[in-house]
């Protein structure tokens, strides 16, 4: 090959490419910086984006005061979008100015004059590693062991939870490193009659507790356990809410209920006791099937739109 041709190809491979750099950062924050040969800057952009997407949301959900939840989530979203947009703009401006590294940051890997950070195969590999593997794995880990968002579809937990509430659940709950299950907790557990589903109910009795029910009146160890006092959703919203599986069995319940909760089990009950499928229907729930505790409402949507008064409300 003519040396002049080789020099021209090399110059073409390393010349500024603002549009390509910006487009790559639009696909994945930091990828445009990688395109420009700024390896360290690329890593920082991606790490900032990944942290704001997942771990920061867990901090908001579990450790910030409840009154900070809504503004912190909004701020987190703005910062995430800011990092993403900043990566696009920075990659474009850097390439446009021609402010590129004077030497290959990964010497010895260029092919036919193309630097390694411009190779299509390497770019695709980075997208797969970060967008398809790293970020989803981080999200799955946080959702499985730290915090997970849920949407409430039914009215069985009204008034504590309304249909259309979006909640954060503490997944550290009931694990060796989490808080113990307590009476009164609003817990998420595996539905015994269909283990592919999760249910949310209130834990009203622990192992060894004596449970007595007369209609909707509950006694635990002889002490009354009333429904927590809270604002109720409109009757129309409850009627329009999704009916959970098993609801047709509620008309077969005995009028009275007396039992002692077995070891390693909990008795769960919906706050909306006249329209809830709970331990009166499927029995007690094994402690190891309790996978989370509802901490607070981070968003709520009803027939009239956003329920602003419910945002950030702690569930107790």
mmCIF file of C-alpha atoms in Angstrom:
data_model
loop_
_atom_site.group_PDB
_atom_site.id
_atom_site.type_symbol
_atom_site.label_atom_id
_atom_site.label_comp_id
_atom_site.label_asym_id
_atom_site.label_seq_id
_atom_site.Cartn_x
_atom_site.Cartn_y
_atom_site.Cartn_z
ATOM 1 C CA UNK A 1 0.000 0.000 0.000
ATOM 2 C CA UNK A 2 1.196 3.484 -0.860
ATOM 3 C CA UNK A 3 2.435 5.266 2.309
ATOM 4 C CA UNK A 4 0.489 8.335 1.262
ATOM 5 C CA UNK A 5 -2.737 6.304 1.076
ATOM 6 C CA UNK A 6 -2.022 4.847 4.521
ATOM 7 C CA UNK A 7 -1.453 8.317 5.965
ATOM 8 C CA UNK A 8 -4.713 9.548 4.421
ATOM 9 C CA UNK A 9 -6.647 6.600 5.872
ATOM 10 C CA UNK A 10 -5.098 7.157 9.280
ATOM 11 C CA UNK A 11 -5.953 10.852 9.179
ATOM 12 C CA UNK A 12 -9.517 10.030 8.184
ATOM 13 C CA UNK A 13 -9.818 7.541 11.048
ATOM 14 C CA UNK A 14 -8.754 10.047 13.693
ATOM 15 C CA UNK A 15 -10.281 13.282 12.325
ATOM 16 C CA UNK A 16 -13.050 14.911 14.411
ATOM 17 C CA UNK A 17 -16.472 13.271 13.989
ATOM 18 C CA UNK A 18 -18.862 15.388 16.098
ATOM 19 C CA UNK A 19 -22.105 13.816 14.875
ATOM 20 C CA UNK A 20 -20.920 10.263 15.483
ATOM 21 C CA UNK A 21 -19.554 11.137 18.921
ATOM 22 C CA UNK A 22 -22.840 12.775 19.951
ATOM 23 C CA UNK A 23 -24.912 9.885 18.599
ATOM 24 C CA UNK A 24 -22.854 7.348 20.520
ATOM 25 C CA UNK A 25 -23.324 9.252 23.773
ATOM 26 C CA UNK A 26 -27.043 9.357 23.046
ATOM 27 C CA UNK A 27 -27.010 5.541 22.919
ATOM 28 C CA UNK A 28 -24.909 5.237 26.090
ATOM 29 C CA UNK A 29 -23.538 8.099 28.222
ATOM 30 C CA UNK A 30 -19.740 8.063 27.957
ATOM 31 C CA UNK A 31 -19.637 6.235 24.639
ATOM 32 C CA UNK A 32 -19.062 9.491 22.771
ATOM 33 C CA UNK A 33 -16.078 10.232 25.007
ATOM 34 C CA UNK A 34 -14.754 6.748 24.232
ATOM 35 C CA UNK A 35 -15.185 7.582 20.522
ATOM 36 C CA UNK A 36 -13.019 10.662 21.101
ATOM 37 C CA UNK A 37 -10.321 8.620 22.825
ATOM 38 C CA UNK A 38 -11.089 10.058 26.290
ATOM 39 C CA UNK A 39 -11.184 6.757 28.123
ATOM 40 C CA UNK A 40 -11.121 8.146 31.666
ATOM 41 C CA UNK A 41 -13.833 10.722 30.961
ATOM 42 C CA UNK A 42 -15.975 8.021 29.344
ATOM 43 C CA UNK A 43 -15.745 5.892 32.496
ATOM 44 C CA UNK A 44 -16.794 8.796 34.734
ATOM 45 C CA UNK A 45 -19.808 9.679 32.618
ATOM 46 C CA UNK A 46 -21.029 6.088 32.624
ATOM 47 C CA UNK A 47 -20.455 5.621 36.367
ATOM 48 C CA UNK A 48 -22.339 8.858 37.160
ATOM 49 C CA UNK A 49 -25.249 7.766 34.966
ATOM 50 C CA UNK A 50 -25.352 4.248 36.477
ATOM 51 C CA UNK A 51 -25.222 5.559 40.058
ATOM 52 C CA UNK A 52 -28.028 8.071 39.509
ATOM 53 C CA UNK A 53 -30.188 5.459 37.758
ATOM 54 C CA UNK A 54 -30.192 2.804 40.479
ATOM 55 C CA UNK A 55 -28.244 3.141 43.785
ATOM 56 C CA UNK A 56 -29.254 6.771 44.263
ATOM 57 C CA UNK A 57 -32.927 5.792 43.968
ATOM 58 C CA UNK A 58 -32.390 3.158 46.676
ATOM 59 C CA UNK A 59 -30.915 5.819 48.970
ATOM 60 C CA UNK A 60 -33.960 8.018 48.344
ATOM 61 C CA UNK A 61 -36.355 5.158 49.017
ATOM 62 C CA UNK A 62 -34.810 3.833 52.229
ATOM 63 C CA UNK A 63 -32.768 6.455 54.020
ATOM 64 C CA UNK A 64 -33.998 9.956 53.241
ATOM 65 C CA UNK A 65 -36.793 11.479 55.355
ATOM 66 C CA UNK A 66 -40.203 10.736 53.796
ATOM 67 C CA UNK A 67 -40.904 14.408 53.141
ATOM 68 C CA UNK A 68 -37.854 14.499 50.862
ATOM 69 C CA UNK A 69 -38.955 11.597 48.665
ATOM 70 C CA UNK A 70 -40.842 13.427 45.919
ATOM 71 C CA UNK A 71 -38.351 16.318 45.498
ATOM 72 C CA UNK A 72 -35.388 13.933 45.736
ATOM 73 C CA UNK A 73 -36.837 11.696 43.019
ATOM 74 C CA UNK A 74 -37.492 14.707 40.807
ATOM 75 C CA UNK A 75 -33.958 15.996 41.418
ATOM 76 C CA UNK A 76 -32.519 12.549 40.713
ATOM 77 C CA UNK A 77 -34.380 12.361 37.416
ATOM 78 C CA UNK A 78 -33.146 15.817 36.407
ATOM 79 C CA UNK A 79 -29.554 14.937 37.326
ATOM 80 C CA UNK A 80 -29.750 11.671 35.368
ATOM 81 C CA UNK A 81 -31.038 13.461 32.282
ATOM 82 C CA UNK A 82 -28.424 16.177 32.852
ATOM 83 C CA UNK A 83 -25.571 13.649 32.874
ATOM 84 C CA UNK A 84 -26.958 12.035 29.726
ATOM 85 C CA UNK A 85 -27.378 15.350 27.902
ATOM 86 C CA UNK A 86 -24.018 16.568 29.205
ATOM 87 C CA UNK A 87 -22.303 13.501 27.793
ATOM 88 C CA UNK A 88 -23.854 14.150 24.363
ATOM 89 C CA UNK A 89 -22.897 17.836 24.337
ATOM 90 C CA UNK A 90 -19.396 17.222 25.712
ATOM 91 C CA UNK A 91 -18.670 14.524 23.111
ATOM 92 C CA UNK A 92 -19.911 16.730 20.271
ATOM 93 C CA UNK A 93 -18.005 19.835 21.386
ATOM 94 C CA UNK A 94 -14.781 17.932 22.022
ATOM 95 C CA UNK A 95 -14.867 16.301 18.581
ATOM 96 C CA UNK A 96 -15.829 19.588 16.920
ATOM 97 C CA UNK A 97 -12.911 21.433 18.512
ATOM 98 C CA UNK A 98 -10.561 18.620 17.551
ATOM 99 C CA UNK A 99 -9.485 18.426 21.187
ATOM 100 C CA UNK A 100 -8.544 14.750 20.884
ATOM 101 C CA UNK A 101 -5.687 12.788 22.466
ATOM 102 C CA UNK A 102 -2.365 13.280 20.697
ATOM 103 C CA UNK A 103 -1.612 9.576 20.988
ATOM 104 C CA UNK A 104 -3.616 6.364 21.080
ATOM 105 C CA UNK A 105 -4.543 5.712 24.768
ATOM 106 C CA UNK A 106 -4.497 2.006 23.916
ATOM 107 C CA UNK A 107 -1.402 1.729 21.690
ATOM 108 C CA UNK A 108 -0.691 -1.333 19.623
ATOM 109 C CA UNK A 109 -4.374 -2.206 19.023
ATOM 110 C CA UNK A 110 -5.068 -0.059 15.969
ATOM 111 C CA UNK A 111 -5.982 -1.832 12.739
ATOM 112 C CA UNK A 112 -5.252 -0.311 9.335
ATOM 113 C CA UNK A 113 -4.853 3.085 10.960
ATOM 114 C CA UNK A 114 -8.192 2.912 12.877
ATOM 115 C CA UNK A 115 -7.763 3.579 16.619
ATOM 116 C CA UNK A 116 -9.300 0.972 18.879
ATOM 117 C CA UNK A 117 -11.850 3.432 20.273
ATOM 118 C CA UNK A 118 -13.294 3.945 16.775
ATOM 119 C CA UNK A 119 -13.633 0.264 15.837
ATOM 120 C CA UNK A 120 -17.277 -0.738 15.234
ATOM 121 C CA UNK A 121 -16.868 -4.122 16.884
ATOM 122 C CA UNK A 122 -15.370 -2.615 20.037
ATOM 123 C CA UNK A 123 -18.159 -0.024 20.199
ATOM 124 C CA UNK A 124 -20.825 -2.722 19.884
ATOM 125 C CA UNK A 125 -19.082 -4.797 22.558
ATOM 126 C CA UNK A 126 -19.181 -1.840 24.978
ATOM 127 C CA UNK A 127 -22.891 -1.277 24.334
ATOM 128 C CA UNK A 128 -23.610 -4.947 25.031
ATOM 129 C CA UNK A 129 -21.441 -5.033 28.172
ATOM 130 C CA UNK A 130 -22.884 -1.886 29.739
ATOM 131 C CA UNK A 131 -26.428 -1.541 28.356
ATOM 132 C CA UNK A 132 -27.313 -5.237 28.145
ATOM 133 C CA UNK A 133 -25.260 -6.726 31.004
ATOM 134 C CA UNK A 134 -23.951 -4.255 33.605
ATOM 135 C CA UNK A 135 -26.940 -1.914 34.037
ATOM 136 C CA UNK A 136 -29.608 -4.680 34.036
ATOM 137 C CA UNK A 137 -27.528 -6.726 36.491
ATOM 138 C CA UNK A 138 -27.233 -3.708 38.815
ATOM 139 C CA UNK A 139 -30.982 -3.091 38.598
ATOM 140 C CA UNK A 140 -31.824 -6.756 39.269
ATOM 141 C CA UNK A 141 -29.494 -6.866 42.292
ATOM 142 C CA UNK A 142 -30.929 -3.700 43.862
ATOM 143 C CA UNK A 143 -34.532 -4.842 43.254
ATOM 144 C CA UNK A 144 -33.851 -8.296 44.698
ATOM 145 C CA UNK A 145 -31.963 -7.319 47.844
ATOM 146 C CA UNK A 146 -32.426 -3.622 48.611
ATOM 147 C CA UNK A 147 -35.563 -1.880 47.332
ATOM 148 C CA UNK A 148 -38.208 -2.535 44.686
ATOM 149 C CA UNK A 149 -41.080 -0.388 43.389
ATOM 150 C CA UNK A 150 -44.597 -1.818 43.131
ATOM 151 C CA UNK A 151 -47.967 -0.603 41.899
ATOM 152 C CA UNK A 152 -51.055 -1.347 44.008
ATOM 153 C CA UNK A 153 -53.784 -2.709 41.682
ATOM 154 C CA UNK A 154 -56.631 -3.431 44.109
ATOM 155 C CA UNK A 155 -58.482 -1.826 47.003
ATOM 156 C CA UNK A 156 -57.946 -4.664 49.497
ATOM 157 C CA UNK A 157 -55.503 -2.574 51.566
ATOM 158 C CA UNK A 158 -57.555 0.621 51.707
ATOM 159 C CA UNK A 159 -57.286 2.953 53.506
ATOM 160 C CA UNK A 160 -53.529 2.398 53.959
ATOM 161 C CA UNK A 161 -52.999 1.793 50.240
ATOM 162 C CA UNK A 162 -55.252 2.975 47.444
ATOM 163 C CA UNK A 163 -55.594 1.502 43.950
ATOM 164 C CA UNK A 164 -53.064 3.331 41.785
ATOM 165 C CA UNK A 165 -50.515 3.928 44.555
ATOM 166 C CA UNK A 166 -46.881 3.315 43.590
ATOM 167 C CA UNK A 167 -44.820 2.234 46.579
ATOM 168 C CA UNK A 168 -41.248 1.432 47.572
ATOM 169 C CA UNK A 169 -40.761 -1.899 49.331
ATOM 170 C CA UNK A 170 -37.765 -2.538 51.574
ATOM 171 C CA UNK A 171 -36.383 -5.885 50.353
ATOM 172 C CA UNK A 172 -33.940 -6.147 53.276
ATOM 173 C CA UNK A 173 -36.980 -6.925 55.399
ATOM 174 C CA UNK A 174 -37.283 -10.389 56.982
ATOM 175 C CA UNK A 175 -33.773 -11.329 55.857
ATOM 176 C CA UNK A 176 -30.809 -12.086 58.093
ATOM 177 C CA UNK A 177 -29.523 -8.536 57.654
ATOM 178 C CA UNK A 178 -32.926 -6.840 57.813
ATOM 179 C CA UNK A 179 -35.562 -5.950 60.384
ATOM 180 C CA UNK A 180 -37.700 -8.713 61.910
ATOM 181 C CA UNK A 181 -41.327 -9.123 60.889
ATOM 182 C CA UNK A 182 -43.578 -7.246 63.314
ATOM 183 C CA UNK A 183 -47.303 -6.983 63.922
ATOM 184 C CA UNK A 184 -48.764 -4.123 61.960
ATOM 185 C CA UNK A 185 -46.229 -4.210 59.133
ATOM 186 C CA UNK A 186 -47.607 -3.923 55.606
ATOM 187 C CA UNK A 187 -45.768 -6.802 53.981
ATOM 188 C CA UNK A 188 -45.292 -8.149 50.468
ATOM 189 C CA UNK A 189 -45.265 -11.932 50.219
ATOM 190 C CA UNK A 190 -45.593 -14.785 47.769
ATOM 191 C CA UNK A 191 -49.242 -15.674 47.197
ATOM 192 C CA UNK A 192 -49.620 -19.296 48.432
ATOM 193 C CA UNK A 193 -52.130 -20.298 45.731
ATOM 194 C CA UNK A 194 -50.005 -18.965 42.866
ATOM 195 C CA UNK A 195 -46.311 -18.583 43.603
ATOM 196 C CA UNK A 196 -45.776 -16.470 40.502
ATOM 197 C CA UNK A 197 -47.729 -13.642 42.172
ATOM 198 C CA UNK A 198 -46.974 -11.275 45.034
ATOM 199 C CA UNK A 199 -49.615 -10.013 47.471
ATOM 200 C CA UNK A 200 -49.576 -7.114 49.895
ATOM 201 C CA UNK A 201 -51.371 -7.366 53.267
ATOM 202 C CA UNK A 202 -50.899 -6.329 56.872
ATOM 203 C CA UNK A 203 -49.217 -8.748 59.275
ATOM 204 C CA UNK A 204 -51.669 -8.893 62.189
ATOM 205 C CA UNK A 205 -50.370 -11.913 64.100
ATOM 206 C CA UNK A 206 -47.017 -13.657 64.627
ATOM 207 C CA UNK A 207 -46.157 -17.287 65.470
ATOM 208 C CA UNK A 208 -47.934 -18.369 68.662
ATOM 209 C CA UNK A 209 -50.463 -15.522 68.614
ATOM 210 C CA UNK A 210 -54.130 -16.342 69.137
ATOM 211 C CA UNK A 211 -56.347 -14.886 66.417
ATOM 212 C CA UNK A 212 -60.094 -14.402 66.853
ATOM 213 C CA UNK A 213 -62.390 -12.789 64.309
ATOM 214 C CA UNK A 214 -66.087 -12.008 64.523
ATOM 215 C CA UNK A 215 -67.054 -10.671 61.117
ATOM 216 C CA UNK A 216 -64.554 -7.876 60.503
ATOM 217 C CA UNK A 217 -63.641 -7.406 64.193
ATOM 218 C CA UNK A 218 -60.199 -8.778 65.023
ATOM 219 C CA UNK A 219 -58.769 -9.807 68.388
ATOM 220 C CA UNK A 220 -55.086 -10.767 68.725
ATOM 221 C CA UNK A 221 -54.235 -12.391 72.063
ATOM 222 C CA UNK A 222 -57.511 -10.980 73.355
ATOM 223 C CA UNK A 223 -56.686 -7.394 72.382
ATOM 224 C CA UNK A 224 -58.703 -5.576 69.689
ATOM 225 C CA UNK A 225 -56.832 -4.758 66.484
ATOM 226 C CA UNK A 226 -58.761 -2.054 64.605
ATOM 227 C CA UNK A 227 -58.108 -0.895 61.072
ATOM 228 C CA UNK A 228 -55.650 2.061 61.043
ATOM 229 C CA UNK A 229 -57.428 5.386 60.743
ATOM 230 C CA UNK A 230 -56.654 7.065 57.414
ATOM 231 C CA UNK A 231 -58.478 8.847 54.576
ATOM 232 C CA UNK A 232 -60.511 6.520 52.374
ATOM 233 C CA UNK A 233 -60.526 6.492 48.557
ATOM 234 C CA UNK A 234 -63.787 7.181 46.796
ATOM 235 C CA UNK A 235 -66.180 4.233 46.561
ATOM 236 C CA UNK A 236 -66.134 4.463 42.752
ATOM 237 C CA UNK A 237 -62.365 3.962 42.694
ATOM 238 C CA UNK A 238 -62.612 0.893 44.912
ATOM 239 C CA UNK A 239 -65.319 -0.591 42.718
ATOM 240 C CA UNK A 240 -63.303 0.045 39.567
ATOM 241 C CA UNK A 241 -60.104 -1.439 41.019
ATOM 242 C CA UNK A 242 -58.776 -4.773 39.937
ATOM 243 C CA UNK A 243 -60.274 -7.762 41.773
ATOM 244 C CA UNK A 244 -57.509 -10.051 43.055
ATOM 245 C CA UNK A 245 -57.587 -13.781 42.258
ATOM 246 C CA UNK A 246 -59.512 -15.853 44.794
ATOM 247 C CA UNK A 247 -62.028 -13.147 45.669
ATOM 248 C CA UNK A 248 -64.950 -15.384 44.834
ATOM 249 C CA UNK A 249 -64.079 -17.574 47.798
ATOM 250 C CA UNK A 250 -64.733 -14.852 50.376
ATOM 251 C CA UNK A 251 -68.445 -15.661 50.599
ATOM 252 C CA UNK A 252 -67.574 -19.136 51.936
ATOM 253 C CA UNK A 253 -65.760 -17.888 55.016
ATOM 254 C CA UNK A 254 -67.015 -18.890 58.451
ATOM 255 C CA UNK A 255 -68.648 -16.069 60.411
ATOM 256 C CA UNK A 256 -66.174 -16.695 63.269
ATOM 257 C CA UNK A 257 -62.495 -17.469 63.171
ATOM 258 C CA UNK A 258 -60.367 -18.848 66.020
ATOM 259 C CA UNK A 259 -56.839 -20.169 65.656
ATOM 260 C CA UNK A 260 -53.286 -20.081 66.999
ATOM 261 C CA UNK A 261 -50.705 -19.070 64.411
ATOM 262 C CA UNK A 262 -48.329 -22.013 63.766
ATOM 263 C CA UNK A 263 -44.549 -21.712 64.273
ATOM 264 C CA UNK A 264 -42.743 -20.001 61.404
ATOM 265 C CA UNK A 265 -45.995 -18.516 60.036
ATOM 266 C CA UNK A 266 -47.768 -15.157 60.076
ATOM 267 C CA UNK A 267 -51.451 -14.261 59.780
ATOM 268 C CA UNK A 268 -52.092 -11.539 57.200
ATOM 269 C CA UNK A 269 -55.205 -9.449 56.711
ATOM 270 C CA UNK A 270 -56.275 -6.714 54.316
ATOM 271 C CA UNK A 271 -57.238 -3.395 55.863
ATOM 272 C CA UNK A 272 -60.358 -3.449 53.684
ATOM 273 C CA UNK A 273 -61.620 -6.487 55.573
ATOM 274 C CA UNK A 274 -64.912 -6.801 53.727
ATOM 275 C CA UNK A 275 -63.167 -7.037 50.328
ATOM 276 C CA UNK A 276 -59.825 -8.720 50.877
ATOM 277 C CA UNK A 277 -58.407 -12.141 50.023
ATOM 278 C CA UNK A 278 -56.096 -12.953 52.912
ATOM 279 C CA UNK A 279 -55.279 -15.568 55.555
ATOM 280 C CA UNK A 280 -58.972 -16.179 56.079
ATOM 281 C CA UNK A 281 -58.984 -17.667 52.569
ATOM 282 C CA UNK A 282 -55.519 -19.139 51.931
ATOM 283 C CA UNK A 283 -54.294 -19.673 55.486
ATOM 284 C CA UNK A 284 -51.197 -18.401 57.239
ATOM 285 C CA UNK A 285 -48.078 -17.403 55.287
ATOM 286 C CA UNK A 286 -44.623 -18.935 55.886
ATOM 287 C CA UNK A 287 -42.211 -16.368 57.248
ATOM 288 C CA UNK A 288 -39.704 -17.142 54.477
ATOM 289 C CA UNK A 289 -42.298 -16.147 51.858
ATOM 290 C CA UNK A 290 -42.412 -12.582 53.204
ATOM 291 C CA UNK A 291 -40.125 -10.733 50.807
ATOM 292 C CA UNK A 292 -40.538 -7.053 51.621
ATOM 293 C CA UNK A 293 -42.164 -4.322 53.690
ATOM 294 C CA UNK A 294 -43.955 -1.378 52.110
ATOM 295 C CA UNK A 295 -42.168 1.752 53.253
ATOM 296 C CA UNK A 296 -43.830 4.688 51.528
ATOM 297 C CA UNK A 297 -45.810 5.930 48.548
ATOM 298 C CA UNK A 298 -43.659 7.669 45.962
ATOM 299 C CA UNK A 299 -46.381 8.309 43.385
ATOM 300 C CA UNK A 300 -50.158 7.927 43.149
ATOM 301 C CA UNK A 301 -52.538 8.131 40.212
ATOM 302 C CA UNK A 302 -56.315 7.997 40.339
ATOM 303 C CA UNK A 303 -59.371 8.838 38.276
ATOM 304 C CA UNK A 304 -58.677 12.559 38.708
ATOM 305 C CA UNK A 305 -54.968 12.337 37.905
ATOM 306 C CA UNK A 306 -52.041 12.712 40.304
ATOM 307 C CA UNK A 307 -52.960 12.470 43.992
ATOM 308 C CA UNK A 308 -50.456 15.022 45.211
ATOM 309 C CA UNK A 309 -51.457 14.654 48.859
ATOM 310 C CA UNK A 310 -50.316 11.000 48.885
ATOM 311 C CA UNK A 311 -46.807 11.534 47.503
ATOM 312 C CA UNK A 312 -44.169 10.678 50.104
ATOM 313 C CA UNK A 313 -46.733 9.301 52.580
ATOM 314 C CA UNK A 314 -45.236 6.720 54.965
ATOM 315 C CA UNK A 315 -47.251 3.491 55.106
ATOM 316 C CA UNK A 316 -47.945 2.351 58.652
#
